[in-house]
CSV table of C-alpha atoms in Angstrom, one decimal:
chain,number,residue,atom,x,y,z
A,1,ASN,CA,-6.6,69.0,-38.7
A,2,ALA,CA,-5.5,66.9,-35.7
A,3,GLU,CA,-3.7,63.6,-36.2
A,4,TYR,CA,-4.7,60.7,-34.0
A,5,MET,CA,-3.3,57.3,-33.3
A,6,GLY,CA,-5.3,54.1,-33.6
A,7,ASN,CA,-6.6,54.3,-30.1
A,8,ARG,CA,-7.7,57.9,-30.7
A,9,VAL,CA,-5.0,59.5,-28.6
A,10,PRO,CA,-3.8,62.7,-30.3
A,11,VAL,CA,-0.2,62.4,-31.6
A,12,SER,CA,0.5,65.8,-30.0
A,13,THR,CA,-0.5,64.4,-26.6
A,14,VAL,CA,1.8,61.5,-27.0
A,15,THR,CA,4.6,63.8,-27.9
A,16,MET,CA,4.0,65.9,-24.8
A,17,VAL,CA,4.0,62.8,-22.7
A,18,VAL,CA,7.3,61.6,-24.2
A,19,TRP,CA,8.9,65.0,-23.5
A,20,ALA,CA,7.5,65.0,-19.9
A,21,ILE,CA,9.1,61.6,-19.3
A,22,LEU,CA,12.4,62.8,-20.7
A,23,ALA,CA,12.3,65.9,-18.5
A,24,ALA,CA,11.5,63.8,-15.5
A,25,THR,CA,14.3,61.5,-16.3
A,26,ILE,CA,16.8,64.4,-16.6
A,27,LEU,CA,15.5,65.9,-13.3
A,28,ILE,CA,15.9,62.6,-11.4
A,29,SER,CA,19.4,62.1,-12.9
A,30,SER,CA,20.4,65.6,-11.8
A,31,THR,CA,19.3,64.9,-8.3
A,32,SER,CA,21.4,61.8,-8.2
A,33,LEU,CA,24.5,63.7,-9.2
A,34,ALA,CA,24.9,65.1,-5.7
A,35,ALA,CA,28.5,65.1,-4.7
A,36,ARG,CA,29.6,61.8,-3.2
A,37,MET,CA,32.8,59.8,-2.7
A,38,GLU,CA,33.8,56.2,-2.6
A,39,CYS,CA,32.6,54.9,0.7
A,40,LYS,CA,34.8,51.9,0.9
A,41,HIS,CA,38.4,52.0,2.0
A,42,GLN,CA,41.3,49.6,2.6
A,43,PHE,CA,44.4,50.8,4.4
A,44,PRO,CA,47.8,50.3,2.7
A,45,GLY,CA,49.7,47.0,3.0
A,46,LYS,CA,46.6,44.8,2.9
A,47,GLY,CA,45.4,46.6,6.0
A,48,PRO,CA,41.8,46.6,7.4
A,49,TYR,CA,39.0,47.1,5.0
A,50,TYR,CA,35.8,49.2,5.8
A,51,ASP,CA,32.6,49.6,3.9
A,52,LEU,CA,30.3,52.5,5.0
A,53,SER,CA,28.3,52.6,1.8
A,54,SER,CA,25.2,51.1,3.5
A,55,LEU,CA,25.1,54.2,5.7
A,56,THR,CA,24.7,56.7,2.8
A,57,ARG,CA,21.2,58.2,2.6
A,58,ALA,CA,20.1,59.0,-0.9
A,59,ALA,CA,17.5,61.5,0.3
A,60,GLU,CA,16.1,63.3,3.3
A,61,PRO,CA,15.8,62.9,6.2
A,62,SER,CA,19.5,63.2,6.9
A,63,TYR,CA,21.1,62.1,10.2
A,64,GLN,CA,20.9,64.7,12.9
A,65,ILE,CA,22.6,65.3,16.3
A,66,ASP,CA,22.5,68.2,18.7
A,67,GLY,CA,25.5,70.5,18.9
A,68,PRO,CA,27.9,70.7,21.8
A,69,ILE,CA,26.9,72.4,25.1
A,70,GLU,CA,28.2,76.0,25.2
A,71,ASP,CA,29.9,77.7,28.2
A,72,ASP,CA,26.5,79.0,29.4
A,73,GLY,CA,25.2,75.4,29.7
A,74,THR,CA,22.9,75.6,26.7
A,75,LYS,CA,22.9,74.3,23.2
A,76,HIS,CA,22.6,76.8,20.2
A,77,GLU,CA,22.9,74.6,17.2
A,78,MET,CA,22.6,71.1,15.7
A,79,PHE,CA,24.2,69.2,12.9
A,80,ALA,CA,22.6,67.5,9.9
A,81,PHE,CA,25.0,65.1,8.1
A,82,ASN,CA,25.2,62.2,5.7
A,83,VAL,CA,27.9,59.6,5.1
A,84,CYS,CA,30.1,60.0,2.0
A,85,ALA,CA,27.4,62.1,0.1
A,86,ASP,CA,25.8,65.5,0.4
A,87,VAL,CA,22.9,66.1,2.7
A,88,GLY,CA,19.7,66.4,0.7
A,89,ARG,CA,18.9,70.0,1.6
A,90,ASN,CA,20.3,73.4,0.7
A,91,CYS,CA,22.4,75.8,2.8
A,92,HIS,CA,22.5,79.3,1.3
A,93,SER,CA,22.1,77.8,-2.2
A,94,ASP,CA,24.8,75.2,-1.5
A,95,THR,CA,25.1,72.0,0.4
A,96,GLY,CA,27.6,69.7,1.9
A,97,VAL,CA,28.1,66.4,3.8
A,98,VAL,CA,27.8,68.2,7.2
A,99,LEU,CA,25.6,71.2,7.9
A,100,GLN,CA,25.4,73.3,11.0
A,101,LEU,CA,21.8,74.3,11.7
A,102,GLU,CA,19.9,76.3,14.3
A,103,LEU,CA,18.8,74.2,17.2
A,104,ASN,CA,15.3,73.9,15.8
A,105,GLY,CA,16.7,72.6,12.5
A,106,ARG,CA,14.9,75.2,10.4
A,107,ARG,CA,17.7,77.4,9.2
A,108,CYS,CA,21.1,76.3,8.0
A,109,MET,CA,23.9,78.4,9.4
A,110,THR,CA,27.0,77.1,7.6
A,111,VAL,CA,28.6,74.1,5.8
A,112,THR,CA,31.2,72.4,8.0
A,113,GLY,CA,32.4,69.8,5.5
A,114,ARG,CA,32.2,68.7,1.8
A,115,VAL,CA,33.2,65.6,0.0
A,116,GLN,CA,34.5,67.6,-2.9
A,117,GLY,CA,36.9,70.5,-3.0
A,118,ASP,CA,40.6,71.3,-2.7
A,119,GLN,CA,41.3,68.7,-0.1
A,120,ALA,CA,40.0,65.1,-0.4
A,121,PRO,CA,38.5,63.4,2.7
A,122,GLU,CA,40.9,61.5,4.8
A,123,TRP,CA,40.5,58.0,6.4
A,124,GLU,CA,42.2,57.1,9.6
A,125,LEU,CA,42.0,54.2,12.1
A,126,LEU,CA,40.7,55.0,15.6
A,127,ASP,CA,43.4,52.7,16.9
A,128,ALA,CA,46.1,51.5,14.6
A,129,SER,CA,46.8,48.6,16.9
A,130,LYS,CA,43.2,47.6,17.2
A,131,PRO,CA,41.2,48.1,13.9
A,132,SER,CA,38.1,46.6,15.5
A,133,GLU,CA,37.6,49.9,17.3
A,134,GLY,CA,36.4,51.6,14.1
A,135,VAL,CA,37.5,54.2,11.6
A,136,LYS,CA,37.6,58.0,11.3
A,137,LEU,CA,36.7,60.1,8.3
A,138,THR,CA,37.6,63.8,8.1
A,139,TYR,CA,35.7,66.1,5.7
A,140,PHE,CA,37.4,69.3,4.7
A,141,ASN,CA,36.3,72.2,2.4
A,142,GLY,CA,33.7,73.7,4.6
A,143,ASP,CA,32.7,77.3,4.6
A,144,SER,CA,35.3,79.9,5.6
A,145,CYS,CA,35.7,80.5,9.3
A,146,GLN,CA,36.0,84.2,10.3
A,147,ASN,CA,38.0,83.4,13.4
A,148,THR,CA,40.8,81.5,11.6
A,149,ASN,CA,40.4,82.5,8.0
A,150,LYS,CA,40.5,78.8,7.2
A,151,LYS,CA,37.8,76.4,5.9
A,152,ARG,CA,35.7,74.5,8.4
A,153,GLN,CA,36.1,70.8,8.8
A,154,THR,CA,34.4,67.9,10.5
A,155,VAL,CA,35.8,64.7,11.8
A,156,MET,CA,33.3,61.8,11.7
A,157,VAL,CA,34.2,59.1,14.2
A,158,PHE,CA,32.7,55.8,13.3
A,159,LYS,CA,32.8,53.4,16.3
A,160,CYS,CA,32.4,49.7,15.7
A,161,ASP,CA,29.3,48.4,17.5
A,162,THR,CA,28.0,45.0,16.2
A,163,SER,CA,24.7,45.6,18.0
A,164,ALA,CA,24.0,48.9,16.2
A,165,THR,CA,22.2,47.8,13.1
A,166,GLU,CA,21.4,51.4,12.3
A,167,LEU,CA,23.7,54.4,12.6
A,168,THR,CA,23.4,55.8,16.1
A,169,PRO,CA,24.6,59.4,16.8
A,170,LEU,CA,26.5,59.6,20.1
A,171,SER,CA,28.0,63.0,20.6
A,172,SER,CA,29.4,66.1,19.0
A,173,LYS,CA,31.9,68.7,20.0
A,174,GLU,CA,34.2,71.5,18.7
A,175,ILE,CA,37.7,70.1,19.1
A,176,GLU,CA,39.3,73.3,17.7
A,177,THR,CA,38.0,76.6,16.4
A,178,CYS,CA,35.7,75.7,13.5
A,179,LYS,CA,36.8,72.1,13.6
A,180,TYR,CA,34.0,69.7,14.8
A,181,GLU,CA,33.9,66.1,15.7
A,182,ILE,CA,30.7,63.9,15.5
A,183,THR,CA,30.8,60.4,17.0
A,184,VAL,CA,28.5,57.7,15.8
A,185,ALA,CA,28.2,53.9,16.3
A,186,SER,CA,27.4,51.3,13.7
A,187,ALA,CA,28.0,47.7,12.9
A,188,HIS,CA,29.1,48.9,9.4
A,189,ALA,CA,32.0,50.6,11.1
A,190,CYS,CA,33.6,47.2,11.9
A,191,PRO,CA,36.3,46.0,9.6
A,192,LYS,CA,35.3,43.5,6.9
A,193,HIS,CA,37.0,41.1,4.6
A,194,PRO,CA,37.9,42.8,1.2
A,195,PRO,CA,35.5,41.7,-1.6
A,196,GLY,CA,36.9,39.2,-4.1
A,197,LEU,CA,36.5,39.2,-7.8
A,198,SER,CA,33.1,40.0,-9.2
A,199,ASN,CA,31.2,37.5,-11.3
A,200,GLY,CA,32.0,39.6,-14.4
A,201,TRP,CA,35.7,39.6,-13.8
A,202,ALA,CA,35.7,35.9,-13.0
A,203,PHE,CA,33.9,35.2,-16.3
A,204,LEU,CA,36.4,37.4,-18.3
A,205,ILE,CA,39.4,35.6,-16.7
A,206,ILE,CA,37.9,32.1,-17.4
A,207,PHE,CA,36.9,33.2,-21.0
A,208,CYS,CA,40.4,34.5,-21.7
A,209,CYS,CA,42.1,31.4,-20.3
A,210,PHE,CA,39.8,29.1,-22.3
A,211,THR,CA,40.4,31.1,-25.5
A,212,GLY,CA,44.1,31.0,-25.0
A,213,PHE,CA,44.1,27.3,-24.4
A,214,TYR,CA,41.8,26.7,-27.4
A,215,CYS,CA,44.2,28.7,-29.8
A,216,VAL,CA,47.5,27.3,-28.5
A,217,THR,CA,46.4,23.6,-28.4
A,218,GLY,CA,44.5,23.9,-31.7
A,219,MET,CA,47.5,25.5,-33.6
A,220,TYR,CA,49.9,23.0,-32.1
A,221,TYR,CA,47.7,20.1,-33.2
A,222,LYS,CA,47.3,21.4,-36.8
A,223,ARG,CA,51.0,22.0,-37.1
A,224,ARG,CA,51.9,18.5,-35.9
A,225,GLN,CA,49.1,16.7,-37.6
A,226,TYR,CA,48.8,18.6,-40.9
A,227,GLY,CA,51.9,20.7,-41.1
A,228,ALA,CA,49.7,23.9,-41.3
A,229,GLY,CA,51.4,27.3,-41.0
A,230,GLY,CA,50.4,30.9,-40.7
A,231,LEU,CA,46.7,31.6,-40.5
A,232,ASP,CA,45.9,28.1,-41.7
A,233,ALA,CA,47.1,26.9,-38.3
A,234,VAL,CA,44.4,28.7,-36.5
A,235,PRO,CA,41.7,26.3,-35.3
A,236,ASN,CA,38.5,26.3,-37.3
A,237,ILE,CA,39.9,29.0,-39.6
A,238,GLY,CA,37.1,28.5,-42.1
A,239,PHE,CA,34.5,29.5,-39.5
A,240,TRP,CA,36.4,32.6,-38.4
A,241,ARG,CA,36.8,33.7,-42.0
A,242,GLU,CA,33.1,33.4,-42.6
A,243,LEU,CA,32.0,34.9,-39.2
A,244,PRO,CA,31.9,38.6,-40.4
A,245,ASP,CA,29.6,37.7,-43.3
A,246,LEU,CA,27.4,35.7,-41.0
A,247,VAL,CA,27.2,38.6,-38.6
A,248,MET,CA,26.2,41.0,-41.4
A,249,ASP,CA,23.6,38.5,-42.7
A,250,GLY,CA,22.1,38.5,-39.2
A,251,VAL,CA,22.1,42.3,-39.0
A,252,ARG,CA,20.4,42.6,-42.4
A,253,TYR,CA,17.8,40.0,-41.4
A,254,SER,CA,17.0,41.8,-38.2
A,255,LEU,CA,16.7,45.2,-39.9
A,256,ASN,CA,14.4,43.7,-42.6
A,257,LYS,CA,12.2,42.2,-39.9
A,258,LEU,CA,12.1,45.5,-38.0
A,259,SER,CA,11.2,47.4,-41.1
A,260,GLU,CA,8.4,45.0,-41.9
A,261,TRP,CA,7.1,45.3,-38.3
A,262,SER,CA,7.3,49.1,-38.5
A,263,SER,CA,5.4,49.2,-41.8
A,264,GLY,CA,2.7,47.0,-40.4
A,265,CYS,CA,2.2,49.3,-37.4
A,266,ARG,CA,1.9,52.4,-39.6
A,267,SER,CA,-0.6,50.7,-41.9
A,268,SER,CA,-2.8,49.6,-39.0
A,269,GLY,CA,-3.0,53.1,-37.6
A,270,ALA,CA,-6.0,55.3,-38.2
A,271,LYS,CA,-6.2,59.0,-38.9
A,272,TYR,CA,-9.1,61.2,-38.2
A,273,GLU,CA,-10.0,64.7,-39.0
A,274,VAL,CA,-11.8,67.0,-36.7
A,275,ILE,CA,-15.0,68.3,-38.2
A,276,ARG,CA,-15.4,71.9,-37.6
C-alpha cells in the first residue's frame, strides 16, 4: 500500500523532498562557515575607524594579482586573495585568505596567510600621522617555509582612493623570505566615522528609561496619595498580578486553535491504495 496526500503526491516523496531541503540547507550553512574575521577596526584612543567588510567576497572568483618579477625578469606565480575571509577554493585540501598559485592560476602552490591560527591578524596604519593614507592588515599562519622554518605571512596594504569604487590590485612583492606584500586601492580603505547605536540598542535604552520612569513616578504617587507600601505601591499592581494568567490563557487559546486547524487538515486529506 502507498499513502498519498490530498493532491495525490506520495507521502514518501514529500518526505524525500523535506530531507533534500534539510540536506541542502546544511550544505549551504557549512559553506558559509569558511574562516573569516571581523573586518571593521577602530584604533585605540578613539582613533581612526576602517570598515573593509564590503570588500569581502562570499564566493569565487577571488581577487587575483600577478606575483613579483624574479631575478631572471620573468614571473612564475600569482596570488589569489580575499579580504577578511578565506578564498573560495582549495589548496591541497585546505584554504586560506591568500593563496600562491602557478602563473596560469590552475594549481595552488601554498597558503601564504590565514585569518585563523596561532597568531591573529594585525591592523596597522600606513601613516600614523595621516590616517587618510589607508590601513595595513597582516595575515599570519601560512604554510611552513622551508627556508626559514617559519610560517608564511602576507601584508595587505589598503590604500585610500576615493575614486576606486572597486578594489583595484596594484602590486605584489616579497619583502622578506616567505613574507609577501600585496598593495591594493579602494575607497573602502578610507577612514570612516564609527557607527552609532543600532536601532535595537536605541529601542532598548528608551524602553528601559521609560520603564524606570514609569515605576519610580508611579510608586512615588501611590505612596504620597494613598500611603501604599511594598508591592501595593507598584503602579497597576492588579494588572501585573493577572498578567501570567492572561498569558497562559492566550497560549492555551492558540494551542486549541492550532489543534483544530491540524485536525481539519488531516480529515480533509485523502488516502488511496494502489491496486495490484
